[in-house]
Coordinates of N, CA and C in Angstrom, one line a residue:
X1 N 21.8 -103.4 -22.6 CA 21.5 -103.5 -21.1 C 20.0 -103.5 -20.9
X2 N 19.5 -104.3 -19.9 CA 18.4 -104.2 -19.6 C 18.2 -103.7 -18.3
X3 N 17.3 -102.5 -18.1 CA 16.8 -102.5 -16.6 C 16.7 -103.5 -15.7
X4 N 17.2 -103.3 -14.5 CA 16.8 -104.4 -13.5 C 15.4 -104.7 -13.5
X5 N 14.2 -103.3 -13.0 CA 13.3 -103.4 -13.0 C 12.0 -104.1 -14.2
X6 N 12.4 -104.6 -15.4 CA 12.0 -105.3 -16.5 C 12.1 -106.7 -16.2
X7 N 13.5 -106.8 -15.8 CA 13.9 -108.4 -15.6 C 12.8 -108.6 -14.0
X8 N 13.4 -107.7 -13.4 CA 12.3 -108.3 -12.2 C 10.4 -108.8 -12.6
X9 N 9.9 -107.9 -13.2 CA 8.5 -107.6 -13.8 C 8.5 -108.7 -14.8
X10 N 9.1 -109.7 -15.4 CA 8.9 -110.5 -16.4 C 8.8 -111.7 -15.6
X11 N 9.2 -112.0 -14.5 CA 9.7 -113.3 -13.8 C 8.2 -113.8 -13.9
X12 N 8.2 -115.2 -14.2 CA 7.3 -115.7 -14.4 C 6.6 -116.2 -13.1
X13 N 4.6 -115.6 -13.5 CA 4.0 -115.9 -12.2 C 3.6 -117.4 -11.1
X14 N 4.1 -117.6 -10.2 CA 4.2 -119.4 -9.5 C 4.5 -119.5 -8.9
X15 N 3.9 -120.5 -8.1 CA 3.8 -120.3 -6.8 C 4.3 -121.9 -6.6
X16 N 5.3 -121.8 -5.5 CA 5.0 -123.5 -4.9 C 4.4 -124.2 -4.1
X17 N 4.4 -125.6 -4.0 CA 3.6 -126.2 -3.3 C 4.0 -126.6 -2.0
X18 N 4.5 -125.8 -1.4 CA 5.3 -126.3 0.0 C 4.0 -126.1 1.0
X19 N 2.9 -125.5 1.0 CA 1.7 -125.7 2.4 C 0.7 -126.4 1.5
X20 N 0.3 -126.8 3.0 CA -0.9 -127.8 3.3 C -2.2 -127.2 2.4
X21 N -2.9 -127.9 1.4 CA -4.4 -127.0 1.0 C -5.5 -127.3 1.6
X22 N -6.0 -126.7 2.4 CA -7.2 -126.4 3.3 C -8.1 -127.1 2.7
X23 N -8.9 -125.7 1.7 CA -10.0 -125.9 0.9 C -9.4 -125.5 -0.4
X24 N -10.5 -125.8 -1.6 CA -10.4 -125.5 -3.1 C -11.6 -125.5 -3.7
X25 N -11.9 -124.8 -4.6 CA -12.3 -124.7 -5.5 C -13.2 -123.8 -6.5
X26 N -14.4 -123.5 -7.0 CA -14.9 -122.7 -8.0 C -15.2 -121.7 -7.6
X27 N -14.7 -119.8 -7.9 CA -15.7 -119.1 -7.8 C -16.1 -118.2 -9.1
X28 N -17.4 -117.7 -9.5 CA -18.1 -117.1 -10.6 C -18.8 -115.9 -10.0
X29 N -17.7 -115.0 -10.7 CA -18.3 -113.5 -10.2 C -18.6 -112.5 -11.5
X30 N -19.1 -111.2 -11.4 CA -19.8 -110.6 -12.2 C -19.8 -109.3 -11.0
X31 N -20.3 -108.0 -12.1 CA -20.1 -106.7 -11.8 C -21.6 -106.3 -12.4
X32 N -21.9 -105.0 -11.5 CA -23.6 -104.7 -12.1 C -23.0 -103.8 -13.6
X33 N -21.9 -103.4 -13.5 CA -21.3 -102.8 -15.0 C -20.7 -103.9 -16.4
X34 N -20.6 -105.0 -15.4 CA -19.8 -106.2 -16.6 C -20.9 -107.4 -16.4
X35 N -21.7 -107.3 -17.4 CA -22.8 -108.7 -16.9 C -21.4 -110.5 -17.0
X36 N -20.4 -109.8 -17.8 CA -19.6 -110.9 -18.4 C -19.2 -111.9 -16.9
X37 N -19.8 -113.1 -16.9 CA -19.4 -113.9 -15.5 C -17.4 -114.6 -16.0
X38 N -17.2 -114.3 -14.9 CA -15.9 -114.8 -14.6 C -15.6 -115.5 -13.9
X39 N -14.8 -116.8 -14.1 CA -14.5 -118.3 -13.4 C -13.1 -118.5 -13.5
X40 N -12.7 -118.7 -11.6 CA -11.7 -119.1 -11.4 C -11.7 -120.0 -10.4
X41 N -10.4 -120.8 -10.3 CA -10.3 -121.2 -9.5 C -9.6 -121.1 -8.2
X42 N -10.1 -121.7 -7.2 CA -9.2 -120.9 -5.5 C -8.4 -121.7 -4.8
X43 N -8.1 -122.0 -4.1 CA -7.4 -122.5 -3.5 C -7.0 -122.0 -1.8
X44 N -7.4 -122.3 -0.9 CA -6.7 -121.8 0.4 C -5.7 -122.4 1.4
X45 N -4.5 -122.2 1.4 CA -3.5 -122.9 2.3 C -3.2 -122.3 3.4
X46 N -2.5 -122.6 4.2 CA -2.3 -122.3 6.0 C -1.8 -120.7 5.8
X47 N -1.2 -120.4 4.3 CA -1.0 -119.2 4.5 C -1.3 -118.0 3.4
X48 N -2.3 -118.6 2.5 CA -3.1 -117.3 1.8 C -4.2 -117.9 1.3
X49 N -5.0 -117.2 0.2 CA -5.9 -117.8 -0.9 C -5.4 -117.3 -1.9
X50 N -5.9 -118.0 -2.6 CA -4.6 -118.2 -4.0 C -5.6 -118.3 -5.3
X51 N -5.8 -117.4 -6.2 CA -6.9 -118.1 -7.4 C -6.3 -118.0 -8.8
X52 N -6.7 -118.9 -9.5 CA -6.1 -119.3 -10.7 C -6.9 -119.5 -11.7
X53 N -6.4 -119.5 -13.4 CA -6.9 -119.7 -14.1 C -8.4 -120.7 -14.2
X54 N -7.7 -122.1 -14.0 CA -8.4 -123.2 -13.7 C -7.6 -124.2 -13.0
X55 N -8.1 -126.0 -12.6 CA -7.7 -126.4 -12.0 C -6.2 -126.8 -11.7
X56 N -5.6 -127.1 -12.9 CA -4.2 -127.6 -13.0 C -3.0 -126.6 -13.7
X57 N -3.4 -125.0 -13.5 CA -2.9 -124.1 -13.9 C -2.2 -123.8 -12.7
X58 N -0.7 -123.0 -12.7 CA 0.8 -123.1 -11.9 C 0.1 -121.1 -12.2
X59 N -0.1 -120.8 -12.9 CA -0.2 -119.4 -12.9 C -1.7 -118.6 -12.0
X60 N -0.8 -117.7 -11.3 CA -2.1 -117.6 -10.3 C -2.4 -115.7 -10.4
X61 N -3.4 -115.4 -9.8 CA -3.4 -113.6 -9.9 C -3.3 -113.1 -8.6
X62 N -2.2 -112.0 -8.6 CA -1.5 -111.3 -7.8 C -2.9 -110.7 -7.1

């Protein structure tokens, strides 16, 4: 048997394409503790901002 709560937690992260996209595209951030710069990509539709790996990546961060 598996927990419910596992099966829920594995479901794979994706989003669909059902709204309109606003605006898109690069942002590069960094921490005064992490010089390491970090690049993603964004995305804004009528009903959130959305940022992702890179351009043509379906997996996005919660």
């Amino acid at each position: 048997n598996i927990p419910l709560m596992r099966v829920v937690m594995s479901k794979k992260q994706t989003k669909r394409k059902s709204n309109k996209i606003l605006k898109e595209g690069w942002v590069v951030h960094y921490t005064n503790q992490m010089n390491m710069r970090k690049k993603h990509y964004w995305r804004l539709d009528t009903k959130s901002l959305t940022m992702y790996q890179d351009e043509s990546s379906t997996r996005y961060y919660k």
